[in-house]
XYZ file of C-alpha atoms in Angstrom:
718
model
C -0.259 0.189 0.061
C 1.168 3.231 -1.028
C 1.522 6.529 0.775
C 0.756 10.200 -0.755
C 1.347 13.086 0.696
C -0.520 15.943 1.422
C -0.881 19.859 3.303
C -3.088 21.613 4.127
C -2.955 24.867 5.470
C -4.441 25.562 8.657
C -3.654 29.502 11.240
C -1.056 28.278 12.429
C 1.141 27.757 8.773
C 1.287 24.495 6.071
C 0.858 21.150 7.735
C 2.280 17.860 6.182
C -0.448 15.128 6.375
C 0.077 11.660 5.600
C -3.080 8.973 4.334
C -3.067 6.102 2.408
C -3.818 4.755 -1.011
C -6.440 2.680 -0.211
C -7.919 5.932 1.887
C -7.780 8.462 -0.786
C -9.532 5.692 -3.419
C -12.338 5.567 -1.119
C -12.711 9.007 -1.378
C -12.523 9.157 -5.354
C -15.211 6.754 -5.481
C -17.495 7.885 -2.263
C -17.399 10.975 -4.971
C -17.141 9.332 -8.665
C -20.962 9.303 -9.169
C -22.721 13.050 -8.360
C -26.863 13.080 -7.363
C -27.505 14.229 -11.299
C -25.740 11.152 -13.194
C -27.250 8.922 -10.648
C -30.988 10.591 -12.539
C -29.259 10.180 -15.962
C -28.526 6.830 -15.381
C -31.852 5.813 -13.957
C -33.358 7.302 -17.001
C -31.174 5.684 -19.059
C -32.216 2.773 -17.550
C -35.740 3.467 -18.035
C -35.539 3.657 -22.016
C -34.168 0.074 -21.999
C -37.593 -2.342 -20.594
C -35.553 -6.192 -20.086
C -36.444 -8.568 -18.447
C -34.727 -10.268 -15.729
C -33.397 -13.005 -18.389
C -31.571 -9.637 -20.527
C -29.318 -9.060 -17.859
C -26.163 -10.394 -20.023
C -27.212 -8.962 -22.864
C -27.352 -5.632 -21.212
C -24.382 -6.411 -19.403
C -22.889 -6.743 -22.569
C -24.229 -3.836 -24.263
C -22.282 -2.094 -21.464
C -19.145 -3.182 -22.261
C -19.504 -1.988 -25.781
C -20.192 1.584 -25.648
C -17.584 1.738 -21.874
C -14.789 0.110 -24.136
C -16.021 2.516 -27.680
C -16.260 5.781 -24.927
C -12.537 4.845 -24.031
C -11.638 4.730 -27.467
C -12.773 8.018 -28.091
C -11.293 9.071 -24.974
C -7.886 7.798 -25.807
C -8.334 9.740 -29.688
C -9.770 13.243 -27.656
C -6.311 12.679 -25.783
C -3.556 11.959 -28.663
C -5.471 15.340 -30.799
C -5.043 17.219 -27.433
C -1.043 16.000 -26.764
C 0.138 20.057 -28.571
C -2.405 21.553 -25.727
C -0.646 19.027 -22.852
C 2.549 20.576 -24.088
C 2.231 24.010 -23.539
C 0.198 23.349 -21.034
C 3.579 21.471 -19.292
C 5.633 24.349 -20.570
C 3.103 26.751 -19.153
C 3.622 24.635 -15.289
C 7.188 24.283 -15.566
C 7.492 27.834 -15.843
C 5.058 28.068 -13.326
C 7.207 25.842 -11.081
C 10.193 28.098 -11.911
C 8.963 31.310 -10.433
C 7.228 29.330 -7.378
C 11.318 28.357 -6.923
C 12.580 31.766 -7.346
C 9.880 33.438 -5.388
C 10.435 30.333 -2.708
C 14.617 31.332 -2.946
C 13.691 35.028 -2.926
C 11.016 34.697 0.061
C 14.070 32.888 1.871
C 16.168 35.541 1.397
C 13.197 38.144 2.365
C 13.314 34.921 5.777
C 16.845 35.763 6.795
C 16.643 39.945 5.899
C 13.406 39.705 8.208
C 14.737 38.016 11.012
C 18.338 40.044 10.881
C 16.203 42.664 11.497
C 13.669 41.479 14.074
C 17.092 40.493 16.114
C 18.170 44.016 15.276
C 15.237 45.120 16.639
C 14.861 43.090 19.465
C 18.718 44.690 20.292
C 17.962 48.194 20.064
C 15.152 47.633 21.936
C 17.260 45.802 24.878
C 19.919 49.143 24.414
C 16.435 51.067 25.016
C 15.144 49.530 27.595
C 19.179 49.618 29.458
C 19.675 53.226 28.926
C 15.785 54.300 29.910
C 16.972 52.122 32.942
C 19.593 53.661 33.451
C 18.479 56.904 33.264
C 16.007 56.077 36.311
C 18.201 54.822 38.272
C 20.596 57.792 37.618
C 17.856 59.989 38.136
C 16.630 58.186 41.740
C 20.701 57.924 42.522
C 21.212 61.583 42.016
C 18.130 62.431 44.446
C 20.168 59.509 46.844
C 22.812 61.345 46.651
C 21.428 64.739 46.722
C 19.623 63.420 50.447
C 22.660 62.185 51.352
C 24.800 65.639 51.040
C 22.050 66.446 52.376
C 21.992 64.943 56.053
C 25.631 65.209 55.608
C 25.821 69.095 55.195
C 26.880 70.731 58.496
C 24.765 74.056 58.732
C 27.389 76.740 59.487
C 25.490 78.319 62.219
C 25.208 75.609 64.378
C 28.897 74.593 63.848
C 29.780 78.130 65.610
C 27.181 76.782 68.021
C 29.400 73.881 68.769
C 32.901 74.748 68.284
C 32.663 78.560 69.953
C 29.447 79.768 70.782
C 28.752 81.198 74.192
C 26.356 79.258 76.709
C 25.143 82.105 78.177
C 21.504 82.149 78.816
C 20.406 84.114 76.184
C 21.996 81.479 74.058
C 20.477 78.455 75.333
C 18.042 78.028 72.208
C 20.793 78.153 69.536
C 23.128 76.423 71.492
C 20.081 73.331 72.269
C 19.154 72.969 68.983
C 22.582 73.100 67.553
C 22.442 69.649 69.941
C 19.595 68.450 68.916
C 20.575 68.754 65.574
C 23.960 66.860 66.367
C 22.465 63.901 68.087
C 20.028 63.674 65.181
C 22.734 64.375 62.927
C 24.907 61.504 64.176
C 21.644 59.094 65.258
C 21.031 59.246 61.569
C 24.271 58.137 60.612
C 23.441 54.600 62.476
C 21.514 51.440 61.381
C 18.983 50.991 61.378
C 18.559 54.297 60.499
C 21.334 54.784 58.138
C 21.688 52.500 54.991
C 24.536 50.048 55.411
C 25.843 50.257 51.893
C 26.796 53.797 52.781
C 28.901 53.139 55.659
C 31.715 52.332 53.808
C 31.714 55.649 51.708
C 34.877 57.600 52.686
C 32.671 61.092 52.227
C 30.000 59.246 54.889
C 33.435 57.987 57.213
C 35.070 61.155 56.525
C 31.541 63.524 58.083
C 31.303 60.590 60.509
C 34.673 61.573 62.335
C 33.435 65.301 61.826
C 30.777 64.679 63.797
C 32.362 62.997 66.261
C 34.960 65.548 66.136
C 32.246 68.485 67.085
C 30.419 66.500 69.716
C 33.997 65.754 71.779
C 34.680 69.913 71.305
C 31.061 70.558 72.062
C 31.377 67.715 75.298
C 34.705 68.835 76.399
C 33.515 73.120 76.094
C 29.816 72.616 77.965
C 31.279 70.492 80.722
C 34.073 72.887 81.602
C 31.350 75.526 81.250
C 28.941 73.783 84.087
C 31.916 72.590 86.441
C 33.121 76.235 86.333
C 29.096 77.437 86.365
C 28.044 75.643 89.679
C 31.804 76.903 91.417
C 30.675 80.344 90.738
C 26.980 80.060 91.735
C 27.567 78.429 95.040
C 30.787 80.347 95.468
C 28.273 83.989 95.541
C 25.665 82.295 98.217
C 28.534 81.576 100.089
C 30.197 84.546 99.762
C 27.031 86.295 100.594
C 25.828 86.358 104.416
C 22.174 87.052 104.097
C 21.692 83.664 102.880
C 22.492 81.792 106.149
C 21.698 82.194 110.327
C 22.833 85.085 112.341
C 23.404 85.623 115.605
C 19.343 86.103 116.901
C 17.985 84.969 113.251
C 16.927 81.704 112.105
C 17.371 81.576 108.631
C 15.655 78.843 106.473
C 17.415 78.028 103.750
C 16.124 79.117 100.193
C 17.611 77.725 96.715
C 14.781 78.007 94.471
C 16.490 80.524 92.949
C 19.830 78.215 92.694
C 17.097 75.883 91.106
C 16.354 77.946 88.688
C 19.544 79.057 87.523
C 20.434 75.230 87.499
C 17.383 74.685 85.687
C 18.497 76.970 82.403
C 21.222 73.609 81.315
C 18.665 70.921 82.655
C 17.976 69.993 78.358
C 22.085 70.770 77.904
C 22.905 67.940 80.442
C 20.064 65.659 78.745
C 21.834 66.375 75.479
C 25.210 66.443 77.332
C 24.007 62.624 78.315
C 22.858 61.416 74.675
C 25.529 62.659 73.262
C 28.689 60.786 75.550
C 27.303 59.627 79.050
C 30.967 59.510 80.625
C 31.445 63.450 80.773
C 28.105 63.196 83.337
C 30.533 61.740 86.134
C 32.539 64.693 86.611
C 29.831 67.068 85.727
C 27.469 65.360 88.879
C 31.341 65.014 91.128
C 31.303 68.432 90.773
C 28.465 69.511 91.163
C 27.925 67.793 94.284
C 31.574 69.297 96.101
C 29.959 72.645 95.279
C 26.956 72.507 96.880
C 27.989 70.295 99.719
C 29.838 73.623 100.811
C 26.808 75.232 100.605
C 24.564 72.410 102.737
C 27.329 72.178 105.089
C 28.069 75.598 105.747
C 23.841 75.827 105.934
C 23.629 73.228 108.594
C 26.409 74.384 110.852
C 25.271 78.362 110.806
C 21.561 77.267 111.677
C 22.724 74.265 114.294
C 24.557 76.857 115.236
C 22.502 79.753 115.761
C 19.325 76.934 117.059
C 21.345 75.923 119.852
C 22.570 79.324 121.273
C 18.584 80.787 120.692
C 17.554 77.592 122.760
C 16.427 78.920 126.469
C 16.824 75.547 128.626
C 18.005 75.065 131.776
C 20.415 71.776 132.206
C 19.271 69.052 134.503
C 21.658 66.608 136.045
C 21.994 63.372 135.003
C 22.469 61.588 138.575
C 19.343 60.291 139.042
C 19.959 57.139 141.097
C 23.220 58.076 143.382
C 23.023 57.136 146.592
C 24.824 59.724 148.076
C 22.134 62.194 147.115
C 19.432 63.387 148.550
C 15.774 61.232 148.753
C 13.972 65.094 146.816
C 17.238 65.451 144.128
C 15.007 65.847 140.284
C 11.796 65.639 142.095
C 11.247 69.521 140.475
C 13.498 69.044 137.186
C 13.292 71.574 134.979
C 11.052 71.770 131.881
C 13.893 71.131 128.882
C 10.936 70.589 126.139
C 12.325 73.392 124.101
C 15.596 71.096 123.746
C 13.626 68.547 121.797
C 11.692 71.495 120.193
C 14.727 72.817 118.600
C 15.789 69.212 117.220
C 12.754 69.161 115.985
C 12.721 72.055 114.315
C 16.047 70.753 112.915
C 14.690 67.730 111.333
C 11.434 69.864 109.626
C 13.621 72.132 108.061
C 16.651 70.077 106.675
C 15.621 66.650 106.178
C 12.503 67.493 103.705
C 15.473 70.150 101.926
C 17.990 66.723 101.644
C 14.942 64.966 100.151
C 14.542 67.477 97.638
C 17.559 68.622 96.934
C 18.320 64.865 96.490
C 14.909 64.709 94.142
C 16.716 67.746 92.470
C 19.703 66.448 91.832
C 18.697 62.605 90.532
C 16.782 64.501 87.938
C 19.096 67.547 86.871
C 21.593 65.298 86.734
C 20.023 62.797 83.923
C 19.668 59.165 86.538
C 16.893 56.615 85.355
C 15.554 56.046 88.958
C 12.609 56.072 89.991
C 10.760 60.111 90.940
C 11.656 60.410 94.813
C 8.525 62.265 95.571
C 5.430 63.784 93.177
C 5.966 67.367 92.268
C 4.868 69.815 95.214
C 5.043 66.738 97.026
C 7.078 66.790 100.615
C 7.939 64.306 103.457
C 4.913 63.857 105.805
C 2.610 65.437 103.575
C 4.056 69.226 105.316
C 5.447 71.849 103.185
C 9.033 72.306 103.989
C 9.846 75.511 105.429
C 12.499 76.578 102.686
C 9.391 76.221 100.245
C 8.994 79.554 98.613
C 5.565 78.929 97.513
C 6.970 77.457 94.122
C 4.715 74.246 94.480
C 6.730 72.029 91.841
C 10.398 72.975 92.504
C 11.765 69.559 91.481
C 9.647 69.107 87.912
C 12.395 70.588 85.426
C 10.193 71.997 83.122
C 10.961 69.156 80.397
C 11.063 66.011 78.458
C 12.735 62.805 78.332
C 15.092 63.382 75.408
C 14.829 59.205 75.393
C 10.782 58.025 75.676
C 12.297 54.827 76.973
C 14.131 56.911 79.914
C 10.535 56.881 82.041
C 9.770 52.946 81.574
C 13.444 51.499 82.406
C 12.133 51.489 85.900
C 14.532 50.376 88.720
C 18.214 50.155 87.570
C 20.095 48.723 90.619
C 23.504 50.268 88.312
C 21.949 53.576 88.271
C 20.654 53.598 92.264
C 23.882 52.899 93.074
C 25.596 55.023 91.474
C 23.099 58.085 92.208
C 23.665 56.917 95.711
C 27.407 57.308 95.892
C 26.365 60.706 94.090
C 24.425 61.382 96.756
C 26.753 60.737 99.556
C 29.414 63.143 97.842
C 26.075 65.611 97.866
C 25.278 65.868 101.550
C 28.278 63.725 103.639
C 29.078 65.804 106.675
C 26.170 67.784 106.730
C 25.218 64.763 109.736
C 28.095 66.138 112.247
C 25.544 69.351 112.533
C 22.930 66.282 113.516
C 25.501 65.135 115.697
C 26.116 67.577 117.029
C 23.009 68.731 118.339
C 22.024 65.478 120.153
C 25.539 66.046 121.617
C 23.797 69.071 122.767
C 20.202 68.322 123.971
C 22.329 64.930 125.570
C 23.820 67.285 127.719
C 21.153 69.414 128.846
C 18.572 66.286 129.307
C 20.102 62.900 128.845
C 16.390 62.095 129.229
C 15.241 63.673 126.044
C 17.032 61.153 123.970
C 13.372 59.827 124.198
C 11.655 62.306 122.363
C 14.117 63.105 120.228
C 14.743 59.304 119.665
C 10.790 59.221 118.387
C 11.043 62.535 116.116
C 13.401 60.329 114.108
C 11.703 57.520 114.287
C 8.488 59.248 112.256
C 10.260 61.055 110.101
C 12.687 57.447 109.023
C 9.400 55.909 108.636
C 8.531 58.302 105.921
C 11.827 57.883 103.862
C 10.427 55.091 101.703
C 11.677 56.306 98.362
C 14.385 54.625 97.076
C 16.935 57.708 96.121
C 16.729 58.885 99.035
C 19.053 56.385 100.523
C 21.414 58.912 101.727
C 18.613 60.435 103.871
C 17.463 57.090 105.290
C 20.955 56.614 106.633
C 21.326 60.024 107.627
C 18.015 59.766 109.630
C 19.257 56.188 110.692
C 22.723 57.146 111.853
C 20.690 59.477 114.336
C 18.335 56.938 115.753
C 21.445 55.170 116.527
C 23.910 57.815 117.704
C 20.319 58.939 119.945
C 20.430 55.270 121.616
C 23.981 55.151 121.616
C 23.284 58.950 123.873
C 21.109 57.225 125.710
C 22.392 53.840 126.614
C 24.978 55.831 128.218
C 23.065 57.479 130.489
C 20.961 54.078 131.062
C 24.978 52.464 132.158
C 25.729 55.404 133.822
C 22.968 54.714 135.851
C 22.977 51.472 136.608
C 26.551 52.098 137.583
C 25.202 54.800 140.187
C 22.918 51.751 141.121
C 25.484 49.215 141.653
C 27.305 51.806 143.900
C 25.231 51.071 146.617
C 26.572 48.090 147.429
C 29.672 49.983 148.877
C 27.889 50.916 151.755
C 28.485 47.544 154.008
C 25.614 48.805 156.293
C 22.105 49.206 154.658
C 18.997 49.504 156.084
C 15.327 50.807 155.102
C 14.404 51.500 151.835
C 17.637 52.074 148.979
C 17.148 56.179 148.116
C 17.178 54.652 143.956
C 13.732 52.615 144.794
C 11.682 55.636 144.932
C 14.425 57.499 142.512
C 13.323 54.877 139.944
C 9.428 56.364 139.953
C 10.882 59.841 139.260
C 12.783 58.852 136.953
C 9.860 56.396 134.938
C 7.163 58.266 135.200
C 9.717 61.649 133.838
C 10.207 59.041 130.835
C 6.617 58.161 130.208
C 5.902 61.786 129.615
C 9.000 61.794 126.717
C 8.041 59.245 125.016
C 7.243 60.160 121.270
C 6.122 57.402 118.517
C 8.102 54.840 117.980
C 10.738 55.252 121.710
C 8.173 52.819 123.341
C 11.065 50.582 122.488
C 14.082 52.112 123.704
C 12.263 52.945 127.225
C 11.184 49.415 127.985
C 14.856 48.398 127.401
C 15.749 50.587 128.819
C 13.307 49.697 132.440
C 14.354 46.054 131.507
C 18.025 47.390 132.323
C 17.897 49.718 135.387
C 15.190 47.252 137.333
C 17.542 43.435 136.539
C 19.925 45.808 137.944
C 18.090 47.104 141.046
C 17.008 43.641 142.032
C 20.123 41.775 141.567
C 22.148 44.698 143.270
C 19.371 44.250 145.873
C 20.102 41.013 146.863
C 23.971 41.372 146.569
C 23.427 44.216 149.515
C 20.811 41.728 151.428
C 23.652 39.108 151.714
C 25.844 41.671 153.759
C 23.621 40.966 157.144
C 21.397 37.092 156.807
C 20.053 38.441 160.172
C 17.855 41.365 158.817
C 18.131 39.912 154.693
C 14.567 39.032 154.268
C 13.205 42.089 156.360
C 15.195 44.513 153.620
C 13.735 43.016 151.121
C 10.517 42.833 151.721
C 10.704 46.909 152.210
C 12.510 47.426 149.506
C 9.637 45.314 147.298
C 7.432 46.886 149.005
C 8.346 50.172 148.520
C 8.939 49.002 145.183
C 5.842 48.072 144.688
C 4.054 51.344 146.166
C 6.071 53.999 143.936
C 5.499 51.822 140.417
C 1.285 51.310 141.137
C 0.256 53.587 139.099
C 2.149 53.248 135.456
C 2.253 49.617 136.418
C -1.428 49.762 135.327
C -0.354 51.810 132.496
C 3.166 50.349 131.141
C 3.191 46.470 130.767
C 6.377 46.181 131.551
C 6.271 47.688 134.294
C 3.794 45.413 135.502
C 5.928 42.448 135.081
C 8.724 43.427 137.407
C 5.740 44.813 139.496
C 4.558 41.604 140.130
C 8.154 39.858 140.235
C 8.776 42.463 143.060
C 4.853 41.057 144.569
C 6.369 37.496 144.764
C 9.766 38.137 145.767
C 8.325 40.614 148.578
C 5.429 37.567 149.515
C 8.778 34.730 150.122
C 11.210 37.300 151.920
C 7.788 38.492 154.049
C 7.250 35.101 154.199
C 10.590 33.777 155.448
C 11.092 36.534 157.590
C 8.155 35.789 159.379
C 8.579 31.988 159.681
C 12.063 32.887 161.663
C 10.078 35.420 164.092
C 7.291 32.123 164.773
C 10.510 29.911 165.254
C 12.005 31.893 167.649
C 9.474 32.306 170.183
C 7.898 28.279 169.530
C 10.616 26.316 168.635
C 10.407 23.695 170.996
C 6.293 23.025 169.745
C 7.311 22.785 165.987
C 10.572 21.122 166.398
C 8.263 18.526 168.630
C 5.700 18.510 165.408
C 8.389 17.433 162.491
C 9.921 14.769 164.881
C 6.464 13.600 165.182
C 6.136 13.718 161.051
C 9.220 12.341 160.277
C 8.548 9.141 162.411
C 5.220 8.803 160.487
C 6.704 7.918 157.358
C 8.526 4.617 159.213
C 6.743 4.335 162.280
C 2.482 3.591 162.850
C 1.208 6.484 164.955
C 0.346 4.126 168.324
C 4.256 3.182 168.319
C 5.660 7.341 168.308
C 4.404 7.795 172.073
C 7.197 5.072 172.281
C 9.869 6.993 171.356
C 12.502 8.581 172.791
C 11.591 12.131 173.833
C 8.168 11.944 172.519
C 6.901 9.901 175.216
C 3.185 12.328 176.671
C 5.047 13.175 179.733
C 7.448 14.886 176.786
C 4.692 16.065 175.063
C 3.333 17.404 178.716
C 7.030 18.409 179.309
C 6.640 20.670 175.901
C 3.459 22.510 176.639
C 4.384 23.709 179.811
C 7.162 25.676 178.926
C 5.053 26.497 175.147
C 2.057 26.696 175.547
C 1.462 27.462 179.441
C 2.587 31.338 178.665
C 1.289 31.564 174.707
C 0.310 35.408 175.029
C 3.642 36.310 176.184
C 5.385 34.719 173.252
C 2.892 36.121 171.208
C 3.547 39.640 172.109
C 7.654 39.167 171.984
C 6.993 38.054 168.335
C 4.944 41.297 167.516
C 7.666 43.263 169.539
C 10.187 41.201 167.136
C 8.489 42.081 163.763
C 7.906 45.700 164.413
C 11.310 46.688 166.663
C 13.593 46.659 163.127
C 10.865 47.346 160.673
C 11.798 51.198 158.763
C 8.362 51.374 156.694
C 5.316 51.444 159.767
C 3.143 51.602 157.086
C 3.662 47.375 156.213
C 3.696 46.891 159.899
C -0.116 45.826 159.825
C 0.241 43.667 157.299
C 2.809 41.463 157.971
C 1.229 41.259 161.434
C -1.811 39.700 160.182
C 0.077 37.452 158.093
C 2.098 36.222 161.014
C -0.918 35.385 162.969
C -2.559 33.456 160.225
C 1.203 31.598 159.712
C 1.122 31.018 163.438
C -2.878 29.880 163.387
C -1.866 26.885 160.468
C 0.933 25.660 162.031
C -0.815 25.482 165.260
C -3.615 23.981 163.334
C -1.438 21.380 161.810
C 0.351 20.854 165.138
C -3.286 20.119 166.956
C -4.284 17.202 164.440
C -0.492 15.784 165.230
C -1.142 15.286 169.029
C -5.189 14.572 168.028
C -4.033 11.792 165.839
C -0.444 10.428 168.492
C -1.700 11.315 171.945
C -5.733 11.165 171.887
C -6.366 11.407 175.489
C -3.967 14.449 175.732
C -5.085 17.341 175.839
C -4.391 20.951 174.063
C -5.437 24.555 173.444
C -8.002 24.458 170.870
C -6.916 26.468 167.446
C -10.834 28.340 168.219
C -9.072 29.009 171.522
C -5.634 30.026 169.896
C -7.411 32.375 167.303
C -9.734 33.717 169.666
C -6.794 34.972 171.740
C -4.743 36.164 168.607
C -7.518 38.378 167.715
C -7.464 40.160 171.144
C -3.789 40.800 171.067
């Protein structure tokens, strides 16, 4: 089966298609007889009327006609050969033309392809040129921006390198600082494209800006150091700023702070430009202001002491050699503690506000000490001139995050170190006032301790660290001074031991009551613990000394103890009802009194009825080992022995009881104690006699002795 190649012109160009001869033949056969020819054939067939038997004849006839027709066609073809030759020549000529056309088309196609490539090349170069033009324009814009950022305005350069720092010029200096800060930040990532950082022009300009910064920081720092020193020197040289004889001057720093606030914004810019420059500036400010504060405190303290009138109270309260009426009419020394309170009232808020102002003025990143216009204990400080926002610098933070940093331990430590430089030395004047007050009246330490504690409890801000330390040191110093007084008073008590023979109530017992009453009057605020500790030390030494003195004469020890413990209770009765610490010692003295009185009464009873109660004791001892009926048969415990003992002891019982009363009365110096002691003596005697009577009834049932009722009636009648 052969194949023929055909072409179809499609939209996309000529496409070759291959079909077989069979497919082609089928197509030809299908198209061989048309509809009209078919109708003609039917008409032709209708002209012949043949039967079925004539089909062979009809077929033969068709064959003859077909042969005749083919012969006619061949003849016609042979006759048309010249025409065919002409057609073939025409076809050959057309073929040649087509070949030439095809060759020309190929040539044109090549040329068009080359032209297309040239056009594409031109378009590519044109696009590149356009892109280069756009990039060049953008680059020029960026370079203009860069040049603008790198440009240093002449007026700013002049202010930074040689401008004046006078108040009138501060606005220009601040503008120059703001520009310099912005320019330096503008050359830092992420504000600056890192691709520009390596450019020589950028490096040179950054170096120039750094040089401007260092020059300005050096000039500004030098100016501010001199400014602080000159400002304070001016105030120190003017005596009207300080207390003078006959006039207490309250420190007034309003003008000082106003002048400092002029340069507060400058300090913030210096911190932004170079944090390291703040250290020397803070040091210079602290040194200068420290001189002013110490001078103010010294002059104020001196005049405060000179203007306070108070009589000096003696420091000896419990000495044995002084009269019993000493210190009962001690002078009023309230002006002393009032003077100390005035010192704190004026200077503690001043120091707190100075600390707060310093922390903000010198750009420490710490929380605020007090709210604007707020002061310690809610009171307006004495030096306040009505400017409620004196600590408000009137500026905004350059770095908006500065106010959100919270507590920074490193900054807080640096601040407290600076505050130490700022305020160190001023405590000496407070100590001098405390020492002065102590010398006038040591008991005023109680009032001063309470005043100090009240101020100390009000200092909670972290940045006021030095003020808290100052108050803590003052409190310790006052406690130490009061401790000296307590120790000296204890030595005064102990010196009572030197007296070989002591009788009656010791002098320090009633004096302690007077001292305790005065101490209670001086208590303020939180000084209760201080006083209670002194009470504990006083009374402990008093009781120990009392016991030691009583041992010097054992015969009268119990009488000596009971008189003194009774005097202690009587003198402190009212105070013990309101002071828990004294109430504890009151009960301790009451127990000691009961023990001493019981021992003393027992000795007196046994001195008159020794045989009676020794007899009873022997019986009690034998009852542990023998039956009651066996005891009368023991040596010295027979009925005869009982009768002899009763005859010697009970027959003159009223006389013996009278002797007991006289012995009880004999060496007793506190007559008011006699009735209670005699009642107790009678009760003790009855208890012992009743016990003896029970023993006799049990061991000697047939023997008779005076009954307990008779003995009670006898004692009641005496």
